[in-house]
Amino acid sequence: MKKSGIISCILLLTAFFSAGTTNAQSIVLTPKWTAQAQFAGYYVAEKMGFYKEEGLDVRIQHPSLSESSFSFLKKGKAQAVVMNLSYALTEFFAGARVVNILQTSQENSLMLVSHSPLKGLTALQHQKIAVWNHLSQELLGQVANKYQLQVEWIRFNSGVNIFLSKAADICLVGSYNEFLQLAECGMKTDSTHVMHFADYGYNLPEDGLYVTEEFYEKYPEAARKLAKASMRGWEWANEHREETLDIIMEEVHLHNIGTNRYHQRKMLDEVLRLQTNRESGKRTFRLSHEGFDRATSILLPAQKKTAHIRYENFVK
């Protein structure tokens, strides 16, 4: 074959593969926090090629400690983000049209941990309570109002030092992360020092995958494929936990996150447990009508009950 013929073949092949790459829908997916087992299913879907099999070019981009995943969506830096249901609904009520395309969390992880024994919610009166910086203030406000609590909320970005140093009397933690950190530090964490939000009527589902309404209407098939491949990633993670931990540790090392395999294994186990509905015992990956109704009834003040938000508009 002449040199010119070889070059022509190379150019044709290049054009062919370039066209295939161009046709793939590009999506930046932003978790709500730095790299950890909380987002394992998305790492797996990317690493194992599940997104590519659906014709998607997905890149996972984490926010910094001071950024929210919603800010990435709002600024157009990401097309899909992981958010708490309470956070997503709060932004929806404020005018941001977001839609839920996948619900991983089915059970609430929030726990109150105290240095002293906790005897009901009245024990919170006039206390300093440390809370994660990105937790919805609407949720905290509704809890305080319902039980007529006067508390001082102290915001923090990460870690449990604010609690260990006793700068706060009580700390609101997640069962899959900060609670594990406290136990690893040797703190006494028996039932007398712990209260679960879910036990007091606040069993709100947490992590879900969201896109803007505009993106969903423009690329409905891409959104469905993103949800499908992400679901497949989580199912694979549940069935192959040690291999998933290998993928997680690659991700945390890539982003220079200070953690270890022991903590990430504990986190993965707890995150997967929270994905299972306590009543059905199944992992549905869908926000239920009941979970949606419970969240809106808690987060919407009485005078705003007529606010226009339908399950069918919010959950796709």
Short mmCIF file of C-alpha atoms in Angstrom, two decimals:
data_model
loop_
_atom_site.label_atom_id
_atom_site.label_comp_id
_atom_site.label_asym_id
_atom_site.label_seq_id
_atom_site.Cartn_x
_atom_site.Cartn_y
_atom_site.Cartn_z
CA MET A 1 0.00 0.00 0.00
CA LYS A 2 1.29 3.47 -0.89
CA LYS A 3 2.13 5.94 1.86
CA SER A 4 -0.79 8.15 0.84
CA GLY A 5 -3.15 5.16 1.14
CA ILE A 6 -1.92 4.36 4.65
CA ILE A 7 -2.41 7.97 5.74
CA SER A 8 -5.93 7.94 4.27
CA CYS A 9 -6.78 4.80 6.24
CA ILE A 10 -5.43 6.36 9.45
CA LEU A 11 -7.46 9.51 8.85
CA LEU A 12 -10.62 7.48 8.23
CA LEU A 13 -10.10 5.46 11.41
CA THR A 14 -9.40 8.62 13.40
CA ALA A 15 -12.56 10.23 12.05
CA PHE A 16 -14.57 7.11 12.90
CA PHE A 17 -13.42 6.94 16.54
CA SER A 18 -13.65 10.70 16.96
CA ALA A 19 -17.26 10.58 15.79
CA GLY A 20 -18.00 7.88 18.34
CA THR A 21 -16.48 10.01 21.11
CA THR A 22 -18.31 13.12 19.96
CA ASN A 23 -21.67 11.34 19.97
CA ALA A 24 -21.27 10.37 23.64
CA GLN A 25 -23.25 12.63 25.98
CA SER A 26 -20.77 14.44 28.23
CA ILE A 27 -21.85 14.72 31.86
CA VAL A 28 -20.02 16.07 34.89
CA LEU A 29 -21.31 14.32 38.02
CA THR A 30 -20.58 16.08 41.31
CA PRO A 31 -20.94 14.23 44.63
CA LYS A 32 -21.90 16.32 47.65
CA TRP A 33 -18.58 15.83 49.41
CA THR A 34 -14.96 14.85 48.94
CA ALA A 35 -13.99 11.35 47.78
CA GLN A 36 -15.21 8.52 50.03
CA ALA A 37 -17.25 5.30 50.07
CA GLN A 38 -20.48 7.32 50.26
CA PHE A 39 -20.24 7.64 46.46
CA ALA A 40 -18.89 4.18 45.67
CA GLY A 41 -21.54 3.24 43.11
CA TYR A 42 -20.64 6.19 40.89
CA TYR A 43 -16.93 5.36 41.04
CA VAL A 44 -17.71 1.76 40.11
CA ALA A 45 -19.94 2.79 37.19
CA GLU A 46 -17.15 4.98 35.82
CA LYS A 47 -14.32 2.51 36.48
CA MET A 48 -16.17 -0.55 35.15
CA GLY A 49 -17.31 1.25 32.01
CA PHE A 50 -21.05 1.12 32.80
CA TYR A 51 -21.50 4.75 31.76
CA LYS A 52 -19.64 4.21 28.50
CA GLU A 53 -21.81 1.20 27.71
CA GLU A 54 -24.79 3.56 27.87
CA GLY A 55 -23.12 6.01 25.48
CA LEU A 56 -22.23 8.49 28.23
CA ASP A 57 -18.95 10.28 28.86
CA VAL A 58 -19.21 10.83 32.63
CA ARG A 59 -16.56 12.65 34.64
CA ILE A 60 -16.81 12.74 38.44
CA GLN A 61 -15.75 16.08 39.90
CA HIS A 62 -15.78 16.56 43.67
CA PRO A 63 -16.49 19.90 45.37
CA SER A 64 -14.15 21.44 47.92
CA LEU A 65 -15.00 21.35 51.64
CA SER A 66 -16.60 24.79 51.46
CA GLU A 67 -18.64 24.18 48.27
CA SER A 68 -22.03 22.54 47.87
CA SER A 69 -22.78 20.20 45.00
CA PHE A 70 -25.83 22.35 44.23
CA SER A 71 -23.54 25.32 43.53
CA PHE A 72 -21.97 23.25 40.71
CA LEU A 73 -25.42 22.61 39.23
CA LYS A 74 -26.49 26.23 39.63
CA LYS A 75 -23.36 27.56 37.93
CA GLY A 76 -23.52 25.01 35.11
CA LYS A 77 -20.27 23.35 36.19
CA ALA A 78 -22.05 19.97 36.54
CA GLN A 79 -25.04 18.38 34.85
CA ALA A 80 -25.80 15.92 37.66
CA VAL A 81 -25.20 16.22 41.40
CA VAL A 82 -25.70 14.22 44.57
CA MET A 83 -27.80 16.04 47.18
CA ASN A 84 -29.74 15.30 50.34
CA LEU A 85 -33.48 15.23 49.76
CA SER A 86 -33.97 17.98 52.36
CA TYR A 87 -31.38 20.19 50.64
CA ALA A 88 -32.86 19.56 47.18
CA LEU A 89 -36.40 20.35 48.35
CA THR A 90 -35.24 23.51 50.11
CA GLU A 91 -33.66 24.73 46.87
CA PHE A 92 -36.79 23.70 44.94
CA PHE A 93 -38.97 25.74 47.29
CA ALA A 94 -36.58 28.67 46.69
CA GLY A 95 -37.20 28.45 42.94
CA ALA A 96 -34.53 26.05 41.65
CA ARG A 97 -36.17 23.51 39.34
CA VAL A 98 -34.33 20.29 40.08
CA VAL A 99 -35.57 16.75 39.51
CA ASN A 100 -34.67 13.50 41.23
CA ILE A 101 -33.60 10.78 38.78
CA LEU A 102 -32.23 8.26 41.31
CA GLN A 103 -32.64 7.81 45.07
CA THR A 104 -29.92 5.79 46.74
CA SER A 105 -30.66 6.52 50.41
CA GLN A 106 -33.88 5.07 51.81
CA GLU A 107 -33.18 5.54 55.52
CA ASN A 108 -31.96 8.57 57.47
CA SER A 109 -28.43 8.50 58.87
CA LEU A 110 -28.60 11.51 61.20
CA MET A 111 -27.77 10.98 64.87
CA LEU A 112 -27.31 13.26 67.85
CA VAL A 113 -24.32 12.29 70.00
CA SER A 114 -23.69 13.83 73.41
CA HIS A 115 -20.93 13.78 76.00
CA SER A 116 -23.68 13.34 78.62
CA PRO A 117 -26.61 10.89 78.58
CA LEU A 118 -29.50 12.04 76.38
CA LYS A 119 -32.98 11.62 77.84
CA GLY A 120 -35.30 12.67 75.06
CA LEU A 121 -35.36 15.78 72.92
CA THR A 122 -35.86 18.04 75.95
CA ALA A 123 -32.23 17.30 76.82
CA LEU A 124 -31.29 19.47 73.81
CA GLN A 125 -32.74 22.63 75.37
CA HIS A 126 -30.21 25.52 75.53
CA GLN A 127 -27.39 23.34 74.19
CA LYS A 128 -24.69 24.08 71.63
CA ILE A 129 -25.16 21.63 68.80
CA ALA A 130 -22.54 21.20 66.08
CA VAL A 131 -23.99 20.48 62.64
CA TRP A 132 -22.51 19.79 59.21
CA ASN A 133 -22.29 23.01 57.19
CA HIS A 134 -24.34 21.75 54.23
CA LEU A 135 -27.27 20.38 56.21
CA SER A 136 -30.57 22.11 55.47
CA GLN A 137 -31.33 24.85 58.00
CA GLU A 138 -35.02 24.35 57.19
CA LEU A 139 -34.89 20.83 58.62
CA LEU A 140 -33.09 21.98 61.76
CA GLY A 141 -35.50 24.87 62.19
CA GLN A 142 -38.55 22.62 61.87
CA VAL A 143 -37.19 20.20 64.49
CA ALA A 144 -36.46 23.07 66.90
CA ASN A 145 -39.90 24.65 66.33
CA LYS A 146 -41.80 21.40 66.76
CA TYR A 147 -40.23 20.71 70.15
CA GLN A 148 -39.92 24.40 71.15
CA LEU A 149 -36.17 24.13 71.51
CA GLN A 150 -33.82 27.04 71.96
CA VAL A 151 -30.44 25.83 70.77
CA GLU A 152 -27.30 27.30 69.26
CA TRP A 153 -26.36 25.67 65.97
CA ILE A 154 -22.59 25.64 65.38
CA ARG A 155 -21.64 24.95 61.77
CA PHE A 156 -18.56 22.92 60.81
CA ASN A 157 -17.15 21.66 57.52
CA SER A 158 -15.67 18.30 58.41
CA GLY A 159 -14.28 16.03 61.09
CA VAL A 160 -15.34 15.69 64.73
CA ASN A 161 -12.73 17.84 66.47
CA ILE A 162 -15.31 20.51 67.36
CA PHE A 163 -17.11 17.86 69.41
CA LEU A 164 -14.09 16.04 70.82
CA SER A 165 -12.68 19.37 72.05
CA LYS A 166 -16.04 20.03 73.78
CA ALA A 167 -16.55 23.27 71.86
CA ALA A 168 -20.06 21.86 71.34
CA ASP A 169 -22.18 19.97 73.86
CA ILE A 170 -23.82 17.80 71.21
CA CYS A 171 -22.94 16.90 67.64
CA LEU A 172 -25.26 15.99 64.78
CA VAL A 173 -23.46 13.27 62.85
CA GLY A 174 -24.03 10.78 60.04
CA SER A 175 -24.06 7.09 60.96
CA TYR A 176 -21.83 6.29 57.96
CA ASN A 177 -19.05 8.80 58.70
CA GLU A 178 -18.68 11.03 61.77
CA PHE A 179 -20.27 8.48 64.11
CA LEU A 180 -17.74 5.94 62.91
CA GLN A 181 -14.95 8.46 63.47
CA LEU A 182 -16.06 8.98 67.08
CA ALA A 183 -16.08 5.25 67.71
CA GLU A 184 -12.62 4.97 66.13
CA CYS A 185 -11.42 7.69 68.51
CA GLY A 186 -12.53 5.52 71.43
CA MET A 187 -15.52 7.61 72.48
CA LYS A 188 -18.33 5.93 74.38
CA THR A 189 -21.20 5.72 71.92
CA ASP A 190 -23.80 3.50 73.61
CA SER A 191 -27.55 4.09 73.33
CA THR A 192 -27.68 6.45 76.31
CA HIS A 193 -25.47 8.97 74.48
CA VAL A 194 -27.12 8.67 71.07
CA MET A 195 -30.43 9.70 69.50
CA HIS A 196 -31.48 8.74 65.97
CA PHE A 197 -33.50 11.31 63.99
CA ALA A 198 -35.46 8.46 62.39
CA ASP A 199 -36.84 7.43 65.79
CA TYR A 200 -38.49 10.84 66.24
CA GLY A 201 -40.48 11.00 63.00
CA TYR A 202 -37.70 12.41 60.84
CA ASN A 203 -36.77 9.37 58.78
CA LEU A 204 -36.13 11.42 55.66
CA PRO A 205 -34.30 9.69 52.79
CA GLU A 206 -31.01 11.43 52.09
CA ASP A 207 -28.70 11.00 49.08
CA GLY A 208 -30.23 11.17 45.62
CA LEU A 209 -29.02 12.06 42.12
CA TYR A 210 -30.39 15.28 40.65
CA VAL A 211 -30.38 17.17 37.36
CA THR A 212 -32.09 20.39 36.39
CA GLU A 213 -35.56 20.22 34.91
CA GLU A 214 -34.15 21.90 31.81
CA PHE A 215 -31.49 19.19 31.36
CA TYR A 216 -34.05 16.42 31.87
CA GLU A 217 -36.43 17.88 29.30
CA LYS A 218 -33.62 18.36 26.78
CA TYR A 219 -31.85 15.03 27.37
CA PRO A 220 -34.40 12.64 28.94
CA GLU A 221 -32.73 9.53 27.52
CA ALA A 222 -29.31 10.57 28.80
CA ALA A 223 -30.77 11.17 32.26
CA ARG A 224 -32.39 7.72 32.28
CA LYS A 225 -29.16 6.07 31.11
CA LEU A 226 -27.20 7.92 33.78
CA ALA A 227 -29.57 6.63 36.45
CA LYS A 228 -29.50 3.10 35.01
CA ALA A 229 -25.69 2.89 34.88
CA SER A 230 -25.36 4.44 38.37
CA MET A 231 -27.83 1.91 39.75
CA ARG A 232 -25.82 -0.87 38.15
CA GLY A 233 -22.69 0.55 39.78
CA TRP A 234 -24.30 0.43 43.21
CA GLU A 235 -25.57 -3.11 42.70
CA TRP A 236 -22.07 -4.21 41.66
CA ALA A 237 -20.61 -2.47 44.72
CA ASN A 238 -22.99 -4.37 46.99
CA GLU A 239 -22.02 -7.71 45.46
CA HIS A 240 -18.25 -7.06 45.19
CA ARG A 241 -17.32 -5.11 48.30
CA GLU A 242 -13.58 -5.80 48.46
CA GLU A 243 -13.10 -4.95 44.78
CA THR A 244 -15.21 -1.83 45.36
CA LEU A 245 -12.93 -0.85 48.24
CA ASP A 246 -9.97 -1.09 45.85
CA ILE A 247 -11.73 1.41 43.57
CA ILE A 248 -12.62 3.68 46.50
CA MET A 249 -9.05 3.72 47.80
CA GLU A 250 -7.79 4.63 44.32
CA GLU A 251 -10.18 7.57 44.33
CA VAL A 252 -9.28 8.83 47.81
CA HIS A 253 -5.55 8.54 47.08
CA LEU A 254 -6.03 10.43 43.82
CA HIS A 255 -7.60 13.30 45.76
CA ASN A 256 -5.18 13.09 48.73
CA ILE A 257 -7.93 12.35 51.26
CA GLY A 258 -6.71 11.34 54.70
CA THR A 259 -8.51 8.06 55.42
CA ASN A 260 -7.91 4.33 55.52
CA ARG A 261 -9.42 1.12 54.20
CA TYR A 262 -10.87 0.15 57.60
CA HIS A 263 -12.92 3.35 57.84
CA GLN A 264 -14.01 3.19 54.20
CA ARG A 265 -15.12 -0.44 54.63
CA LYS A 266 -17.27 0.54 57.62
CA MET A 267 -18.68 3.47 55.65
CA LEU A 268 -19.48 1.34 52.61
CA ASP A 269 -21.30 -1.25 54.73
CA GLU A 270 -23.40 1.44 56.43
CA VAL A 271 -24.18 3.34 53.21
CA LEU A 272 -25.37 0.11 51.59
CA ARG A 273 -27.48 -0.69 54.67
CA LEU A 274 -29.14 2.73 54.45
CA GLN A 275 -30.06 2.02 50.82
CA THR A 276 -32.34 -0.80 51.93
CA ASN A 277 -35.88 0.17 52.87
CA ARG A 278 -36.55 -0.98 56.44
CA GLU A 279 -40.13 -2.06 55.63
CA SER A 280 -39.68 -3.83 52.30
CA GLY A 281 -36.09 -4.96 52.82
CA LYS A 282 -35.38 -3.99 49.21
CA ARG A 283 -33.02 -1.58 47.47
CA THR A 284 -35.38 0.27 45.14
CA PHE A 285 -33.24 3.25 44.01
CA ARG A 286 -36.41 5.32 43.83
CA LEU A 287 -37.78 8.04 46.08
CA SER A 288 -41.08 6.72 47.41
CA HIS A 289 -44.28 8.74 47.57
CA GLU A 290 -44.23 8.26 51.35
CA GLY A 291 -40.68 9.57 51.69
CA PHE A 292 -41.49 12.56 49.50
CA ASP A 293 -44.69 13.37 51.43
CA ARG A 294 -42.93 13.05 54.78
CA ALA A 295 -40.15 15.38 53.66
CA THR A 296 -42.46 18.05 52.23
CA SER A 297 -44.71 17.99 55.32
CA ILE A 298 -41.70 18.59 57.57
CA LEU A 299 -39.85 21.11 55.43
CA LEU A 300 -42.81 23.19 54.24
CA PRO A 301 -43.99 25.66 56.91
CA ALA A 302 -47.76 25.55 57.53
CA GLN A 303 -48.37 28.82 55.71
CA LYS A 304 -46.71 27.43 52.59
CA LYS A 305 -48.54 24.10 52.37
CA THR A 306 -50.15 25.25 49.16
CA ALA A 307 -46.78 25.70 47.44
CA HIS A 308 -46.86 24.01 44.06
CA ILE A 309 -44.78 20.85 44.21
CA ARG A 310 -46.03 17.53 42.93
CA TYR A 311 -44.31 14.18 43.27
CA GLU A 312 -44.62 13.59 39.53
CA ASN A 313 -42.80 16.87 38.80
CA PHE A 314 -40.00 16.24 41.26
CA VAL A 315 -39.33 12.52 40.78
CA LYS A 316 -38.58 11.15 37.30
#
